[in-house]
Amino acid sequence: QIIPNKTQIKLMFEAEGLTPFTETLNAHIKIPDHRHAFDEVRMVVEGELLLNVAGNKLLLRAGDKIIIPSNTKHSKEVNTDENCICICANRTF
């Protein structure tokens, strides 16, 4: 399995018309339920991220991508001793 690096992921997002940014989530961080007025597009570069999207638990690892639709309740946490680095973008309508 080939996992794209940070630069390749940014290029993929840009090809979709998105403006990517890097987000680093610290080890053992918990971000409670929240919603956005935009679609959240996220791809993991390093580490692991546990998401709870509308009651569905998902574990994302390097190379995994998710699109969380606008106004969808979700939380996220890093359950490891390593930070999780993601490339993210907001898709507005």
PDB file of C-alpha atoms in Angstrom:
ATOM      1  CA  GLN A   1       0.000   0.000   0.000  1.00  0.00           C
ATOM      2  CA  ILE A   2       1.342   3.409  -0.966  1.00  0.00           C
ATOM      3  CA  ILE A   3       0.521   6.206   1.467  1.00  0.00           C
ATOM      4  CA  PRO A   4       0.770   9.738   0.047  1.00  0.00           C
ATOM      5  CA  ASN A   5       3.034  12.200   1.821  1.00  0.00           C
ATOM      6  CA  LYS A   6       2.028  15.647   3.068  1.00  0.00           C
ATOM      7  CA  THR A   7       2.909  17.407  -0.201  1.00  0.00           C
ATOM      8  CA  GLN A   8       1.024  14.867  -2.306  1.00  0.00           C
ATOM      9  CA  ILE A   9      -2.063  15.128  -0.100  1.00  0.00           C
ATOM     10  CA  LYS A  10      -2.049  18.922  -0.397  1.00  0.00           C
ATOM     11  CA  LEU A  11      -1.817  18.611  -4.185  1.00  0.00           C
ATOM     12  CA  MET A  12      -4.734  16.158  -4.199  1.00  0.00           C
ATOM     13  CA  PHE A  13      -6.859  18.578  -2.165  1.00  0.00           C
ATOM     14  CA  GLU A  14      -5.922  21.490  -4.444  1.00  0.00           C
ATOM     15  CA  ALA A  15      -6.904  19.382  -7.474  1.00  0.00           C
ATOM     16  CA  GLU A  16     -10.362  19.116  -5.862  1.00  0.00           C
ATOM     17  CA  GLY A  17     -10.528  22.925  -5.633  1.00  0.00           C
ATOM     18  CA  LEU A  18      -9.873  22.945  -1.875  1.00  0.00           C
ATOM     19  CA  THR A  19      -7.496  25.094   0.173  1.00  0.00           C
ATOM     20  CA  PRO A  20      -5.596  22.639   2.380  1.00  0.00           C
ATOM     21  CA  PHE A  21      -4.056  23.377   5.765  1.00  0.00           C
ATOM     22  CA  THR A  22      -2.115  21.258   8.236  1.00  0.00           C
ATOM     23  CA  GLU A  23      -3.608  20.432  11.626  1.00  0.00           C
ATOM     24  CA  THR A  24      -1.589  18.772  14.387  1.00  0.00           C
ATOM     25  CA  LEU A  25      -3.597  17.155  17.164  1.00  0.00           C
ATOM     26  CA  ASN A  26      -1.556  16.503  20.295  1.00  0.00           C
ATOM     27  CA  ALA A  27      -1.316  13.070  21.891  1.00  0.00           C
ATOM     28  CA  HIS A  28      -4.248  12.223  24.185  1.00  0.00           C
ATOM     29  CA  ILE A  29      -6.299  15.269  23.115  1.00  0.00           C
ATOM     30  CA  LYS A  30     -10.101  15.038  23.125  1.00  0.00           C
ATOM     31  CA  ILE A  31     -12.192  17.483  21.126  1.00  0.00           C
ATOM     32  CA  PRO A  32     -15.868  17.249  22.164  1.00  0.00           C
ATOM     33  CA  ASP A  33     -18.920  17.088  19.909  1.00  0.00           C
ATOM     34  CA  HIS A  34     -19.254  20.021  17.557  1.00  0.00           C
ATOM     35  CA  ARG A  35     -20.662  20.930  14.126  1.00  0.00           C
ATOM     36  CA  HIS A  36     -19.571  23.118  11.224  1.00  0.00           C
ATOM     37  CA  ALA A  37     -21.477  25.074   8.598  1.00  0.00           C
ATOM     38  CA  PHE A  38     -19.187  23.487   5.959  1.00  0.00           C
ATOM     39  CA  ASP A  39     -18.022  20.023   4.921  1.00  0.00           C
ATOM     40  CA  GLU A  40     -14.825  19.060   6.747  1.00  0.00           C
ATOM     41  CA  VAL A  41     -12.381  17.177   4.526  1.00  0.00           C
ATOM     42  CA  ARG A  42      -9.541  15.457   6.404  1.00  0.00           C
ATOM     43  CA  MET A  43      -6.728  13.051   5.542  1.00  0.00           C
ATOM     44  CA  VAL A  44      -4.309  11.609   8.094  1.00  0.00           C
ATOM     45  CA  VAL A  45      -0.587  12.034   7.342  1.00  0.00           C
ATOM     46  CA  GLU A  46       0.847  10.540  10.551  1.00  0.00           C
ATOM     47  CA  GLY A  47      -0.576   8.908  13.657  1.00  0.00           C
ATOM     48  CA  GLU A  48      -4.111   7.771  14.423  1.00  0.00           C
ATOM     49  CA  LEU A  49      -7.349   9.683  14.930  1.00  0.00           C
ATOM     50  CA  LEU A  50     -10.492   8.294  16.528  1.00  0.00           C
ATOM     51  CA  LEU A  51     -13.617  10.006  15.215  1.00  0.00           C
ATOM     52  CA  ASN A  52     -17.190   9.731  16.389  1.00  0.00           C
ATOM     53  CA  VAL A  53     -19.355  10.933  13.507  1.00  0.00           C
ATOM     54  CA  ALA A  54     -23.060  10.978  14.334  1.00  0.00           C
ATOM     55  CA  GLY A  55     -22.576   8.012  16.672  1.00  0.00           C
ATOM     56  CA  ASN A  56     -20.341   6.012  14.319  1.00  0.00           C
ATOM     57  CA  LYS A  57     -16.808   5.413  15.640  1.00  0.00           C
ATOM     58  CA  LEU A  58     -14.033   5.377  13.057  1.00  0.00           C
ATOM     59  CA  LEU A  59     -10.290   4.937  13.471  1.00  0.00           C
ATOM     60  CA  LEU A  60      -8.294   6.781  10.826  1.00  0.00           C
ATOM     61  CA  ARG A  61      -4.643   6.016  10.121  1.00  0.00           C
ATOM     62  CA  ALA A  62      -2.082   7.439   7.707  1.00  0.00           C
ATOM     63  CA  GLY A  63      -3.598   7.642   4.220  1.00  0.00           C
ATOM     64  CA  ASP A  64      -7.226   7.519   5.400  1.00  0.00           C
ATOM     65  CA  LYS A  65      -9.538  10.303   4.222  1.00  0.00           C
ATOM     66  CA  ILE A  66     -12.961  11.353   5.450  1.00  0.00           C
ATOM     67  CA  ILE A  67     -15.505  13.970   4.462  1.00  0.00           C
ATOM     68  CA  ILE A  68     -17.782  15.002   7.321  1.00  0.00           C
ATOM     69  CA  PRO A  69     -20.908  16.682   5.925  1.00  0.00           C
ATOM     70  CA  SER A  70     -21.877  20.123   7.179  1.00  0.00           C
ATOM     71  CA  ASN A  71     -23.979  20.264  10.351  1.00  0.00           C
ATOM     72  CA  THR A  72     -22.998  16.685  11.308  1.00  0.00           C
ATOM     73  CA  LYS A  73     -22.212  16.253  14.997  1.00  0.00           C
ATOM     74  CA  HIS A  74     -18.720  14.816  15.482  1.00  0.00           C
ATOM     75  CA  SER A  75     -15.903  14.555  18.011  1.00  0.00           C
ATOM     76  CA  LYS A  76     -12.300  13.479  17.687  1.00  0.00           C
ATOM     77  CA  GLU A  77      -9.533  12.223  19.903  1.00  0.00           C
ATOM     78  CA  VAL A  78      -5.976  10.962  19.761  1.00  0.00           C
ATOM     79  CA  ASN A  79      -5.656   7.902  22.016  1.00  0.00           C
ATOM     80  CA  THR A  80      -1.926   7.353  21.517  1.00  0.00           C
ATOM     81  CA  ASP A  81       1.348   8.812  22.777  1.00  0.00           C
ATOM     82  CA  GLU A  82       2.005  10.250  19.305  1.00  0.00           C
ATOM     83  CA  ASN A  83       0.582  13.402  17.764  1.00  0.00           C
ATOM     84  CA  CYS A  84      -1.744  13.036  14.790  1.00  0.00           C
ATOM     85  CA  ILE A  85      -0.974  15.185  11.746  1.00  0.00           C
ATOM     86  CA  CYS A  86      -3.764  15.790   9.234  1.00  0.00           C
ATOM     87  CA  ILE A  87      -4.269  17.776   6.074  1.00  0.00           C
ATOM     88  CA  CYS A  88      -7.694  19.418   6.250  1.00  0.00           C
ATOM     89  CA  ALA A  89      -9.902  21.666   4.180  1.00  0.00           C
ATOM     90  CA  ASN A  90     -13.313  23.267   4.473  1.00  0.00           C
ATOM     91  CA  ARG A  91     -15.714  22.846   1.563  1.00  0.00           C
ATOM     92  CA  THR A  92     -18.364  25.541   1.452  1.00  0.00           C
ATOM     93  CA  PHE A  93     -21.322  25.690  -0.889  1.00  0.00           C
TER      94      PHE A  93
END
